[in-house]
Amino acid sequence: MKVPEILNRLKKEKPEICASISPECALSIELDGDSLLAAAAFLRDDEELSFDFLNCLFAVDCVDHLEVLYILHSYKLNHEVTLRVKLDRDSPEVESLSSLYQGADWHEREAFDLFGVTFIHHPDLRRILMPDDWKGYPMRRDYVHENLIRRPESS
Amino acid sequence: MAIADRIPAYVEKLPFGSVLLTRTDELLGLARSSSLWYLLYGLACCAIELMATGASRYDFDRLGMMFRATPRQVDLMIVAGTVTLKMAPRLKRIYEQMAEPRYVIAMGGCASNGGPFYYDSYSVLKGVDKIIPVDVYIPGCAPRPEALLEGCLTLMEKIKKERKLSQHHEGTGDSEPS
């Protein structure tokens, strides 16, 4: 099933969910953070969609806001969709998908570790790559660290 | 006599055999440099070259070098690869577990000064010499086995020139006549 059809089905069956095709990428559906969990549960459990696999989950720093992207795949029907959630940069919070997809656990810990996104109701939200006592979130664009030396501009 | 060919020595032939007179430092230097057991500290792609050097084509064994997987049995630590800040305290601790005299080779750009990760990296240690003393640096990314062998031979020459015993006696005032 193509992405617009997936969106139409989602809107038809779950009219309360606020979703649209992302202006940045026609293959992704932009969602409101509050409706993410309900939308993902529908996408997973609906017979005609059957997104049974969370392929990937990652965060992006868009300078004025953060985004979390979820790539869902269906082994059963062999189609794919990307979900995008825009988050506030100062207090990025979104519901955890680990109750729906077990694999979300470590992906969400990585996004927390490197971007500082807080996943609500995550079973074990702590750093996964950086040392436990690390300060700050290194993949953010405004990150500074004593060990981080910027490459000089070439003349 | 093979040993007398390799270090300055006076040999007196006697009816029941021979007596060899030499400096203790020379003898220790020869012994230490001829059986450098090294710690496998492979952290990245340099470890592949390190393994190739240990295998049959380049054959570390012919230099008396054998790999060990524990710091307690080694004389030399070959840091082969990128040392992250997370790895750094572990590396220091393993170095401290090695018995003296101990030597360190920083293999490749990453271990020497951060290499390709010197700029724009928050997580890479800018050279292993920030935390432990280094005897020999080998440039390259990654250095070929020939370069690693050259580095090891350089270290062997360095060990042979060491005068640790006589320096120790001079330092304590318990000096031997020179």
Coordinates of C-alpha atoms in Angstrom, one line a residue:
Chain A
M1 CA 0.0 0.0 0.0
K2 CA 1.3 3.5 -0.9
V3 CA 1.8 6.2 1.7
P4 CA -1.3 8.4 0.7
E5 CA -3.5 5.3 0.9
I6 CA -2.1 4.4 4.4
L7 CA -2.8 8.0 5.5
N8 CA -6.4 7.9 4.1
R9 CA -7.1 4.6 5.9
L10 CA -5.6 6.0 9.2
K11 CA -7.8 9.2 8.9
K12 CA -10.9 7.2 8.0
E13 CA -10.7 4.7 10.8
K14 CA -9.2 7.1 13.4
P15 CA -10.6 10.5 12.7
E16 CA -9.4 11.9 16.0
I17 CA -5.8 11.5 15.0
C18 CA -4.1 14.6 13.6
A19 CA -2.0 13.4 10.7
S20 CA -0.8 14.7 7.3
I21 CA 1.8 14.0 4.6
S22 CA 5.0 15.7 5.7
P23 CA 5.9 18.8 3.6
E24 CA 9.6 17.7 3.7
C25 CA 9.1 14.2 2.4
A26 CA 6.1 12.7 0.6
L27 CA 6.9 9.2 2.0
S28 CA 6.4 10.2 5.6
I29 CA 3.4 11.0 7.7
E30 CA 3.6 13.8 10.2
L31 CA 1.9 13.2 13.4
D32 CA 1.0 15.1 16.6
G33 CA 3.1 13.8 19.5
D34 CA 0.0 13.0 21.6
S35 CA -1.6 10.8 19.0
L36 CA 1.6 8.8 18.1
L37 CA 0.9 5.9 20.4
A38 CA -2.7 5.5 19.2
A39 CA -1.7 5.8 15.5
A40 CA 1.2 3.3 15.8
A41 CA -1.1 0.8 17.6
F42 CA -3.6 1.2 14.8
L43 CA -1.0 0.8 12.1
R44 CA 0.3 -2.3 13.8
D45 CA -3.0 -4.0 14.5
D46 CA -5.1 -3.1 11.5
E47 CA -5.5 -6.1 9.1
E48 CA -4.9 -4.1 5.9
L49 CA -1.8 -2.3 7.2
S50 CA -0.1 -4.8 9.5
F51 CA 3.0 -2.9 10.3
D52 CA 4.6 -5.7 12.3
F53 CA 8.1 -4.4 12.4
L54 CA 9.7 -1.1 13.7
N55 CA 12.6 -0.9 11.2
C56 CA 14.3 2.1 12.6
L57 CA 13.9 5.0 15.0
F58 CA 16.0 8.1 15.2
A59 CA 16.0 11.7 16.1
V60 CA 17.1 14.7 14.0
D61 CA 18.1 18.2 15.2
C62 CA 16.4 20.7 12.9
V63 CA 17.9 23.7 14.9
D64 CA 14.6 25.3 15.7
H65 CA 13.0 22.0 16.8
L66 CA 13.8 18.3 17.2
E67 CA 12.1 15.5 15.2
V68 CA 11.8 11.8 15.9
L69 CA 11.3 9.5 12.9
Y70 CA 9.9 6.0 13.0
I71 CA 10.3 3.7 10.0
L72 CA 7.6 1.0 10.1
H73 CA 7.7 -2.0 7.8
S74 CA 5.3 -4.8 7.2
Y75 CA 6.7 -8.2 6.5
K76 CA 3.3 -9.5 5.8
L77 CA 2.3 -7.0 3.2
N78 CA 5.8 -5.7 2.2
H79 CA 5.1 -2.0 2.5
E80 CA 6.7 0.8 4.5
V81 CA 5.9 4.1 6.0
T82 CA 7.8 6.8 8.0
L83 CA 6.2 8.6 10.9
R84 CA 7.5 12.0 12.0
V85 CA 6.9 13.8 15.2
K86 CA 8.0 17.3 15.8
L87 CA 9.2 18.1 19.3
D88 CA 10.0 21.2 21.3
R89 CA 13.7 21.7 21.5
D90 CA 13.8 22.7 25.2
S91 CA 11.7 19.9 26.6
P92 CA 11.5 17.1 23.9
E93 CA 9.0 14.5 25.2
V94 CA 7.2 11.8 23.4
E95 CA 5.4 8.6 24.3
S96 CA 7.6 5.5 24.1
L97 CA 6.7 2.8 21.5
S98 CA 8.4 0.1 23.5
S99 CA 5.0 -1.2 24.7
L100 CA 4.1 -1.9 21.0
Y101 CA 7.5 -2.8 19.5
Q102 CA 10.1 -4.4 21.8
G103 CA 12.8 -3.2 19.5
A104 CA 12.0 0.4 20.3
D105 CA 13.7 0.0 23.7
W106 CA 17.4 0.4 22.7
H107 CA 16.6 2.8 19.7
E108 CA 14.8 5.1 22.1
R109 CA 17.7 4.9 24.6
E110 CA 20.1 6.0 21.8
A111 CA 17.9 8.9 20.8
F112 CA 17.8 9.9 24.5
D113 CA 21.5 9.5 24.8
L114 CA 22.5 11.5 21.8
F115 CA 19.6 14.0 21.4
G116 CA 18.1 14.2 24.9
V117 CA 14.6 13.1 23.8
T118 CA 12.6 11.9 26.8
F119 CA 10.5 8.9 26.0
I120 CA 7.6 8.7 28.5
H121 CA 6.8 5.3 30.0
H122 CA 10.1 3.8 28.7
P123 CA 11.0 0.8 30.9
D124 CA 14.7 1.7 31.3
L125 CA 15.6 5.1 29.9
R126 CA 19.3 5.6 30.5
R127 CA 22.4 6.3 28.3
I128 CA 23.3 3.4 26.0
L129 CA 26.5 4.6 24.1
M130 CA 28.1 7.4 26.1
P131 CA 29.5 6.9 29.6
D132 CA 26.9 7.1 32.3
D133 CA 28.3 10.3 33.8
W134 CA 28.4 12.1 30.4
K135 CA 27.1 15.7 30.3
G136 CA 24.9 16.9 27.5
Y137 CA 23.6 15.4 24.3
P138 CA 26.5 15.3 21.7
M139 CA 24.5 15.0 18.5
R140 CA 22.7 18.3 19.0
R141 CA 23.9 21.0 16.7
D142 CA 24.8 23.5 19.4
Y143 CA 26.8 21.0 21.4
V144 CA 30.1 22.1 22.9
H145 CA 32.7 19.9 24.7
E146 CA 36.3 20.5 25.8
N147 CA 37.3 17.5 23.6
L148 CA 35.5 18.7 20.6
I149 CA 37.9 20.6 18.3
R150 CA 36.2 22.1 15.2
R151 CA 38.0 21.7 11.9
P152 CA 39.4 25.1 10.8
E153 CA 37.9 26.6 7.6
S154 CA 40.1 25.8 4.6
S155 CA 41.3 29.0 2.9
Chain B
M1 CA 78.8 -18.5 20.9
A2 CA 75.7 -16.8 19.7
I3 CA 75.2 -14.6 22.7
A4 CA 78.7 -13.2 22.6
D5 CA 78.1 -12.1 19.0
R6 CA 75.1 -10.0 19.9
I7 CA 76.4 -8.1 22.9
P8 CA 79.8 -6.8 24.0
A9 CA 81.3 -9.6 26.0
Y10 CA 84.7 -11.0 27.0
V11 CA 84.9 -14.8 26.7
E12 CA 87.6 -16.9 28.4
K13 CA 87.8 -20.4 27.2
L14 CA 88.6 -22.9 29.9
P15 CA 89.1 -26.7 29.8
F16 CA 85.7 -27.4 31.2
G17 CA 83.8 -24.8 29.2
S18 CA 84.0 -21.0 29.1
V19 CA 83.4 -17.9 31.2
L20 CA 81.5 -14.9 29.7
L21 CA 82.0 -11.5 31.2
T22 CA 79.6 -8.8 30.2
R23 CA 77.4 -5.9 31.5
T24 CA 74.1 -6.9 33.2
D25 CA 72.3 -4.2 31.3
E26 CA 73.4 -5.6 28.0
L27 CA 72.3 -9.0 28.9
L28 CA 68.9 -7.8 30.3
G29 CA 68.4 -5.7 27.2
L30 CA 69.0 -8.6 24.9
A31 CA 66.7 -10.9 26.9
R32 CA 63.9 -8.3 27.1
S33 CA 64.0 -7.3 23.5
S34 CA 64.1 -10.9 22.3
S35 CA 60.9 -12.0 23.9
L36 CA 58.4 -9.2 23.6
W37 CA 55.1 -10.7 24.4
Y38 CA 52.4 -8.3 23.5
L39 CA 48.9 -7.5 24.6
L40 CA 46.2 -7.8 22.0
Y41 CA 44.7 -4.3 22.3
G42 CA 42.9 -4.2 19.0
L43 CA 40.2 -1.5 19.0
A44 CA 39.5 -0.8 15.3
C45 CA 40.8 -1.5 11.8
C46 CA 44.4 -1.4 12.9
A47 CA 43.7 -4.6 14.8
I48 CA 43.2 -6.3 11.4
E49 CA 46.8 -5.4 10.4
L50 CA 48.0 -6.4 13.9
M51 CA 46.4 -9.8 13.4
A52 CA 47.9 -10.1 9.9
T53 CA 51.3 -9.3 11.3
G54 CA 50.8 -12.1 13.9
A55 CA 49.7 -14.6 11.3
S56 CA 51.9 -16.8 9.1
R57 CA 52.8 -14.4 6.2
Y58 CA 54.5 -11.8 8.4
D59 CA 55.0 -14.0 11.4
F60 CA 55.6 -12.1 14.6
D61 CA 56.8 -15.3 16.3
R62 CA 60.1 -15.2 14.5
L63 CA 60.9 -12.0 16.5
G64 CA 60.0 -13.8 19.8
M65 CA 56.7 -11.9 19.9
M66 CA 53.6 -13.8 21.0
F67 CA 50.2 -12.4 21.7
R68 CA 48.7 -12.8 25.2
A69 CA 45.1 -12.0 26.2
T70 CA 46.0 -10.9 29.7
P71 CA 48.1 -7.9 30.9
R72 CA 49.8 -10.0 33.5
Q73 CA 51.8 -11.9 31.0
V74 CA 52.9 -9.2 28.6
D75 CA 55.8 -6.8 28.2
L76 CA 54.3 -4.7 25.4
M77 CA 51.0 -3.1 24.8
I78 CA 50.2 -2.5 21.1
V79 CA 47.3 0.0 21.1
A80 CA 45.8 -0.7 17.7
G81 CA 42.9 1.5 16.9
T82 CA 40.7 4.4 18.1
V83 CA 40.6 5.0 21.8
T84 CA 37.4 6.6 22.9
L85 CA 37.0 8.6 26.1
K86 CA 34.8 5.7 27.3
M87 CA 37.6 3.2 26.7
A88 CA 40.4 5.5 28.1
P89 CA 40.0 4.7 31.8
R90 CA 39.9 0.9 31.0
L91 CA 43.0 1.2 28.8
K92 CA 44.9 3.0 31.6
R93 CA 43.8 0.4 34.1
I94 CA 45.0 -2.5 32.0
Y95 CA 48.3 -0.7 31.4
E96 CA 48.7 -0.4 35.2
Q97 CA 48.1 -4.2 35.5
M98 CA 51.2 -4.9 33.3
A99 CA 54.4 -5.9 35.1
E100 CA 57.4 -3.6 34.7
P101 CA 59.4 -3.1 32.6
R102 CA 56.5 -2.3 30.3
Y103 CA 56.4 -0.7 26.9
V104 CA 53.7 0.8 24.7
I105 CA 53.4 1.1 20.9
A106 CA 50.8 3.5 19.6
M107 CA 49.8 2.0 16.3
G108 CA 48.3 4.2 13.6
G109 CA 47.0 7.7 13.5
C110 CA 44.1 7.3 16.0
A111 CA 46.3 5.9 18.8
S112 CA 49.0 8.5 18.1
N113 CA 47.0 11.7 18.1
G114 CA 43.4 11.0 17.2
G115 CA 44.1 10.7 13.5
P116 CA 41.0 11.2 11.3
F117 CA 39.0 11.9 14.5
Y118 CA 41.2 14.8 15.7
Y119 CA 38.7 17.4 14.5
D120 CA 34.9 17.3 14.9
S121 CA 34.8 14.4 17.3
Y122 CA 33.6 14.6 20.9
S123 CA 34.3 11.0 21.9
V124 CA 37.8 10.2 20.7
L125 CA 40.9 10.5 22.9
K126 CA 43.4 12.7 21.0
G127 CA 46.3 10.3 21.4
V128 CA 46.9 7.5 23.8
D129 CA 49.9 9.4 25.2
K130 CA 47.5 11.7 27.0
I131 CA 47.0 8.9 29.6
I132 CA 49.9 6.5 29.3
P133 CA 53.6 6.8 28.3
V134 CA 54.3 5.7 24.7
D135 CA 57.6 4.3 23.5
V136 CA 57.1 4.1 19.7
Y137 CA 54.5 5.8 17.4
I138 CA 53.7 4.2 14.1
P139 CA 52.1 6.5 11.5
G140 CA 49.6 5.2 9.0
C141 CA 45.9 4.6 8.6
A142 CA 46.2 1.7 9.0
P143 CA 49.9 1.0 9.0
R144 CA 50.9 -2.0 6.9
P145 CA 52.4 -5.0 8.7
E146 CA 55.8 -3.9 7.4
A147 CA 55.4 -0.6 9.3
L148 CA 54.3 -2.4 12.5
L149 CA 57.4 -4.7 12.2
E150 CA 59.6 -1.7 11.7
G151 CA 58.0 -0.1 14.9
C152 CA 58.7 -3.3 16.9
L153 CA 62.3 -3.5 15.7
T154 CA 62.7 0.2 16.7
L155 CA 61.4 -0.6 20.1
M156 CA 63.8 -3.6 20.4
E157 CA 66.7 -1.3 19.6
K158 CA 65.4 1.1 22.2
I159 CA 65.2 -1.6 24.8
K160 CA 68.7 -2.8 24.1
K161 CA 70.1 0.7 24.7
E162 CA 68.4 0.9 28.1
R163 CA 70.7 1.2 31.1
K164 CA 68.0 0.7 33.8
L165 CA 70.1 -1.2 36.3
S166 CA 73.1 1.1 36.3
Q167 CA 70.9 4.2 36.2
H168 CA 69.0 2.8 39.2
H169 CA 72.3 2.3 41.2
E170 CA 73.5 5.8 40.3
G171 CA 70.2 7.2 41.4
T172 CA 70.4 5.6 44.9
G173 CA 74.1 6.5 45.4
D174 CA 74.8 2.8 45.3
S175 CA 76.8 3.2 42.2
E176 CA 79.1 0.7 40.6
P177 CA 82.5 1.9 39.4
S178 CA 82.3 3.1 35.8

